[in-house]
Amino acid sequence: MSTFSTPAILLRRSSYGDYDLIVTLLSLEKGKITVIAKNAKKSRKRFPGLLELFSVLHIECRNPRGRGLAFLQDAALENPFSSIRGNIMKTSYASYWAELVNLWLEEGKEQNRIYYLLRFCLDSLDTGIIGNEELSIIFQLRFLSFSGLSPNFSQCNQCRKKMDEINGYHLFFELAKGGILCKGCSSISLYSQNLSRGTVKQLLWIQENDLKTAGRLKLNQAALNEGLQFLEKFMVFHIGKEPKSLKFLRNLRSHMP
Ligand SMILES: [Zn+2]
């Protein structure tokens, strides 16, 4: 097909020569796509104020040869999410989610659940209806689940003992196998880490409820901190490196009161 149109969220933009921009988007119809916006740098009138990070657009593209980069023909703005871009903490969270999507997804493979997840989280981040930290927990848990890497919090990964039947304030989590362990099973695992029962319960609750319900859960600060640190570590473990935006986010968070 030589032309297509789709809703899409802008994940990344970079200069290409003096005149053009290369833009990566998460589109509803075609998953992650990278397109070239001719003359977007040269003429401000070409795509006025449209090709900004995290903007939701409706784009039209043309690929006359049917291969290589498609050309961005037209773009209409559906939501600029200007409150996100005006706030450094919100921008940092959105950048982290966008980088995860960009690093993880294959080009051209439809991922509509991830599209709607990112859109929901950007929307809620922009309006502030759900806290930044809660949203990042929700985003990462759902993203892992849609990528087939959902952490197992419901039962011991080894002996299948139910979470509620495991004793102790601290549970153990094995990153490599992606699940909690009871005390007995953790003693034979070399790489498990502590995770408090309260945090595990709240993460499990978010996993089991729909997005809107999950967004109403108010986590206490200790569970928020532990949940975020855990999920970010789990994500880095699977990606094999620390995303640049995560490094920035962690640094920024450590300097906030
Ligand atoms: Zn066990």
Short mmCIF file of C-alpha atoms and ligand atoms in Angstrom, two decimals:
data_model
loop_
_atom_site.label_atom_id
_atom_site.label_comp_id
_atom_site.label_asym_id
_atom_site.label_seq_id
_atom_site.Cartn_x
_atom_site.Cartn_y
_atom_site.Cartn_z
CA MET A 1 0.00 0.00 0.00
CA SER A 2 1.48 3.34 -0.94
CA THR A 3 -0.60 5.65 1.25
CA PHE A 4 -2.07 5.26 4.71
CA SER A 5 -3.57 7.36 7.49
CA THR A 6 -3.74 6.61 11.20
CA PRO A 7 -3.88 8.18 14.66
CA ALA A 8 -0.34 8.22 16.10
CA ILE A 9 1.62 9.42 19.14
CA LEU A 10 4.96 11.11 18.51
CA LEU A 11 7.75 9.26 20.38
CA ARG A 12 10.94 10.70 18.98
CA ARG A 13 12.18 13.28 16.50
CA SER A 14 15.60 14.02 15.07
CA SER A 15 17.07 16.25 12.37
CA TYR A 16 17.86 14.86 8.97
CA GLY A 17 20.04 17.25 7.04
CA ASP A 18 19.21 20.94 7.08
CA TYR A 19 15.59 20.71 6.05
CA ASP A 20 13.97 17.49 7.18
CA LEU A 21 12.96 15.67 10.35
CA ILE A 22 12.88 11.94 11.01
CA VAL A 23 9.96 11.14 13.28
CA THR A 24 9.15 7.92 15.14
CA LEU A 25 5.54 7.39 16.16
CA LEU A 26 3.40 4.76 17.79
CA SER A 27 0.47 4.48 15.42
CA LEU A 28 -2.82 2.73 15.99
CA GLU A 29 -2.92 0.99 12.63
CA LYS A 30 0.72 0.05 12.04
CA GLY A 31 2.41 -0.01 15.44
CA LYS A 32 5.76 1.74 15.64
CA ILE A 33 6.67 3.58 12.45
CA THR A 34 9.47 5.92 11.41
CA VAL A 35 8.70 8.48 8.73
CA ILE A 36 10.42 11.45 7.15
CA ALA A 37 8.87 14.91 7.36
CA LYS A 38 10.28 16.77 4.36
CA ASN A 39 10.99 20.48 4.88
CA ALA A 40 9.65 20.36 8.45
CA LYS A 41 12.77 22.17 9.66
CA LYS A 42 13.07 24.53 6.75
CA SER A 43 9.52 25.84 6.80
CA ARG A 44 7.60 26.41 10.02
CA LYS A 45 4.43 26.53 7.96
CA ARG A 46 4.84 22.94 6.79
CA PHE A 47 3.78 21.31 10.13
CA PRO A 48 3.16 24.31 12.41
CA GLY A 49 3.66 23.30 16.06
CA LEU A 50 2.56 19.74 15.30
CA LEU A 51 5.63 17.55 15.47
CA GLU A 52 6.22 17.87 19.21
CA LEU A 53 7.00 15.02 21.61
CA PHE A 54 3.99 13.05 22.90
CA SER A 55 1.48 14.89 20.67
CA VAL A 56 -1.41 12.78 19.46
CA LEU A 57 -1.81 13.35 15.73
CA HIS A 58 -3.78 12.04 12.84
CA ILE A 59 -1.18 11.46 10.14
CA GLU A 60 -1.24 10.73 6.44
CA CYS A 61 1.78 9.09 4.89
CA ARG A 62 2.87 8.13 1.42
CA ASN A 63 5.37 5.49 0.44
CA PRO A 64 5.59 5.53 -3.35
CA ARG A 65 8.16 2.72 -3.53
CA GLY A 66 6.41 0.58 -0.92
CA ARG A 67 9.65 0.20 1.08
CA GLY A 68 12.09 2.32 3.11
CA LEU A 69 10.90 5.40 4.99
CA ALA A 70 7.43 6.71 4.18
CA PHE A 71 6.91 10.46 3.72
CA LEU A 72 4.73 12.32 6.19
CA GLN A 73 2.24 14.12 3.94
CA ASP A 74 -0.13 15.67 6.42
CA ALA A 75 -0.70 15.82 10.17
CA ALA A 76 -3.60 17.11 12.27
CA LEU A 77 -3.29 17.69 15.99
CA GLU A 78 -5.69 15.75 18.23
CA ASN A 79 -4.05 16.56 21.58
CA PRO A 80 -0.83 18.52 22.21
CA PHE A 81 -0.55 17.48 25.90
CA SER A 82 0.90 20.90 26.64
CA SER A 83 0.73 20.46 30.44
CA ILE A 84 3.17 17.56 30.13
CA ARG A 85 5.70 19.56 28.13
CA GLY A 86 5.44 22.49 30.55
CA ASN A 87 6.44 20.37 33.55
CA ILE A 88 9.87 18.74 33.79
CA MET A 89 8.78 15.84 36.02
CA LYS A 90 5.82 14.96 33.79
CA THR A 91 8.04 15.29 30.71
CA SER A 92 10.55 12.90 32.30
CA TYR A 93 7.94 10.23 32.97
CA ALA A 94 6.46 10.59 29.48
CA SER A 95 9.97 10.40 27.96
CA TYR A 96 10.67 7.21 29.87
CA TRP A 97 7.46 5.55 28.66
CA ALA A 98 8.10 6.72 25.08
CA GLU A 99 11.65 5.35 25.21
CA LEU A 100 10.42 1.98 26.50
CA VAL A 101 7.96 1.77 23.61
CA ASN A 102 10.62 2.81 21.14
CA LEU A 103 13.23 0.37 22.48
CA TRP A 104 10.91 -2.57 22.86
CA LEU A 105 8.57 -2.55 19.86
CA GLU A 106 9.36 -3.87 16.43
CA GLU A 107 8.77 -1.53 13.51
CA GLY A 108 5.50 -2.00 11.62
CA LYS A 109 3.86 -4.50 13.96
CA GLU A 110 0.39 -3.45 15.14
CA GLN A 111 0.26 -2.97 18.93
CA ASN A 112 -3.09 -1.34 19.59
CA ARG A 113 -3.21 -2.31 23.29
CA ILE A 114 0.08 -0.49 23.87
CA TYR A 115 -1.18 2.48 21.81
CA TYR A 116 -4.30 2.81 24.02
CA LEU A 117 -2.24 2.30 27.19
CA LEU A 118 0.23 5.05 26.27
CA ARG A 119 -2.62 7.33 25.28
CA PHE A 120 -4.47 6.72 28.56
CA CYS A 121 -1.33 7.36 30.60
CA LEU A 122 -0.39 10.55 28.68
CA ASP A 123 -3.96 11.81 29.00
CA SER A 124 -4.01 11.21 32.76
CA LEU A 125 -0.51 12.67 33.17
CA ASP A 126 -1.57 15.79 31.26
CA THR A 127 -4.75 16.38 33.28
CA GLY A 128 -3.12 15.26 36.54
CA ILE A 129 -6.14 13.10 37.37
CA ILE A 130 -3.78 10.30 38.45
CA GLY A 131 -0.42 10.92 40.18
CA ASN A 132 2.81 10.67 38.11
CA GLU A 133 4.22 7.82 40.18
CA GLU A 134 0.99 5.79 40.20
CA LEU A 135 0.78 6.22 36.42
CA SER A 136 4.32 5.02 35.89
CA ILE A 137 3.56 1.90 37.92
CA ILE A 138 0.37 1.30 35.92
CA PHE A 139 2.17 1.90 32.61
CA GLN A 140 5.06 -0.45 33.38
CA LEU A 141 2.87 -3.26 34.76
CA ARG A 142 0.56 -3.16 31.72
CA PHE A 143 3.45 -2.76 29.29
CA LEU A 144 5.17 -5.84 30.76
CA SER A 145 1.93 -7.78 30.58
CA PHE A 146 1.32 -6.89 26.89
CA SER A 147 4.94 -7.85 26.17
CA GLY A 148 4.49 -11.29 27.74
CA LEU A 149 6.69 -10.46 30.75
CA SER A 150 4.10 -9.87 33.44
CA PRO A 151 5.69 -10.39 36.87
CA ASN A 152 4.06 -13.20 38.86
CA PHE A 153 2.93 -11.85 42.24
CA SER A 154 0.11 -14.32 42.91
CA GLN A 155 2.04 -17.44 43.93
CA CYS A 156 5.53 -18.77 44.63
CA ASN A 157 7.19 -19.17 41.27
CA GLN A 158 8.76 -22.44 42.37
CA CYS A 159 6.38 -24.42 44.62
CA ARG A 160 3.15 -22.57 43.62
CA LYS A 161 2.21 -21.73 47.21
CA LYS A 162 -0.36 -18.88 47.10
CA MET A 163 0.86 -15.38 48.03
CA ASP A 164 -1.59 -15.14 50.95
CA GLU A 165 -0.26 -18.42 52.38
CA ILE A 166 3.37 -17.29 52.33
CA ASN A 167 4.43 -16.06 55.78
CA GLY A 168 6.52 -13.03 56.60
CA TYR A 169 6.54 -9.28 56.07
CA HIS A 170 9.03 -9.60 53.23
CA LEU A 171 8.58 -11.70 50.15
CA PHE A 172 11.36 -12.46 47.70
CA PHE A 173 11.37 -11.77 43.98
CA GLU A 174 13.58 -13.46 41.43
CA LEU A 175 14.21 -11.08 38.52
CA ALA A 176 15.42 -13.73 36.07
CA LYS A 177 12.34 -15.93 36.47
CA GLY A 178 9.98 -12.98 36.99
CA GLY A 179 8.12 -14.12 40.10
CA ILE A 180 7.88 -14.08 43.88
CA LEU A 181 9.34 -16.89 45.99
CA CYS A 182 8.39 -18.20 49.41
CA LYS A 183 11.07 -18.20 52.08
CA GLY A 184 11.94 -21.87 51.60
CA CYS A 185 12.33 -21.53 47.81
CA SER A 186 14.23 -18.22 48.09
CA SER A 187 16.98 -19.92 50.12
CA ILE A 188 18.01 -21.93 47.05
CA SER A 189 17.85 -18.94 44.68
CA LEU A 190 21.01 -16.89 44.25
CA TYR A 191 19.44 -13.76 42.80
CA SER A 192 16.29 -12.88 44.68
CA GLN A 193 15.54 -9.52 46.24
CA ASN A 194 13.24 -8.41 49.05
CA LEU A 195 9.85 -6.94 48.30
CA SER A 196 7.43 -6.06 51.08
CA ARG A 197 4.10 -7.88 51.19
CA GLY A 198 2.11 -4.62 51.13
CA THR A 199 3.77 -3.52 47.87
CA VAL A 200 3.28 -6.95 46.27
CA LYS A 201 -0.43 -6.88 47.18
CA GLN A 202 -0.93 -3.44 45.65
CA LEU A 203 0.94 -4.32 42.46
CA LEU A 204 -1.15 -7.48 42.16
CA TRP A 205 -4.31 -5.43 42.63
CA ILE A 206 -3.27 -3.05 39.81
CA GLN A 207 -2.55 -6.05 37.56
CA GLU A 208 -5.98 -7.54 38.20
CA ASN A 209 -8.11 -4.41 37.69
CA ASP A 210 -8.92 -2.36 34.61
CA LEU A 211 -7.07 0.90 33.95
CA LYS A 212 -9.67 3.28 35.36
CA THR A 213 -10.14 1.25 38.56
CA ALA A 214 -6.39 0.86 38.95
CA GLY A 215 -6.03 4.63 38.62
CA ARG A 216 -8.24 5.18 41.67
CA LEU A 217 -5.96 3.21 44.00
CA LYS A 218 -4.03 5.50 46.30
CA LEU A 219 -0.73 3.88 47.19
CA ASN A 220 1.14 5.03 50.27
CA GLN A 221 4.52 6.68 49.62
CA ALA A 222 6.53 3.65 50.78
CA ALA A 223 4.69 1.33 48.38
CA LEU A 224 5.02 3.89 45.57
CA ASN A 225 8.77 4.17 46.07
CA GLU A 226 9.33 0.45 46.38
CA GLY A 227 7.00 -0.36 43.47
CA LEU A 228 8.70 2.15 41.17
CA GLN A 229 12.21 1.06 42.09
CA PHE A 230 11.29 -2.57 41.62
CA LEU A 231 9.57 -2.11 38.23
CA GLU A 232 12.34 0.10 36.86
CA LYS A 233 14.92 -2.50 37.90
CA PHE A 234 12.84 -5.28 36.33
CA MET A 235 12.55 -3.27 33.10
CA VAL A 236 16.30 -2.60 32.96
CA PHE A 237 16.94 -6.31 33.57
CA HIS A 238 14.85 -7.24 30.51
CA ILE A 239 16.09 -4.45 28.24
CA GLY A 240 19.70 -5.18 29.20
CA LYS A 241 20.59 -1.51 29.73
CA GLU A 242 19.35 1.57 31.54
CA PRO A 243 17.32 3.77 29.17
CA LYS A 244 18.75 7.34 29.01
CA SER A 245 15.43 8.84 30.02
CA LEU A 246 15.29 6.59 33.08
CA LYS A 247 18.72 7.75 34.19
CA PHE A 248 17.53 11.36 33.88
CA LEU A 249 14.26 10.60 35.70
CA ARG A 250 16.00 8.86 38.60
CA ASN A 251 18.42 11.74 38.93
CA LEU A 252 15.62 14.32 38.85
CA ARG A 253 13.57 12.42 41.43
CA SER A 254 16.53 12.20 43.80
CA HIS A 255 16.81 16.01 43.75
CA MET A 256 13.14 16.68 44.42
CA PRO A 257 12.05 17.31 48.01
ZN ZN B 1 8.02 -21.79 47.27
#
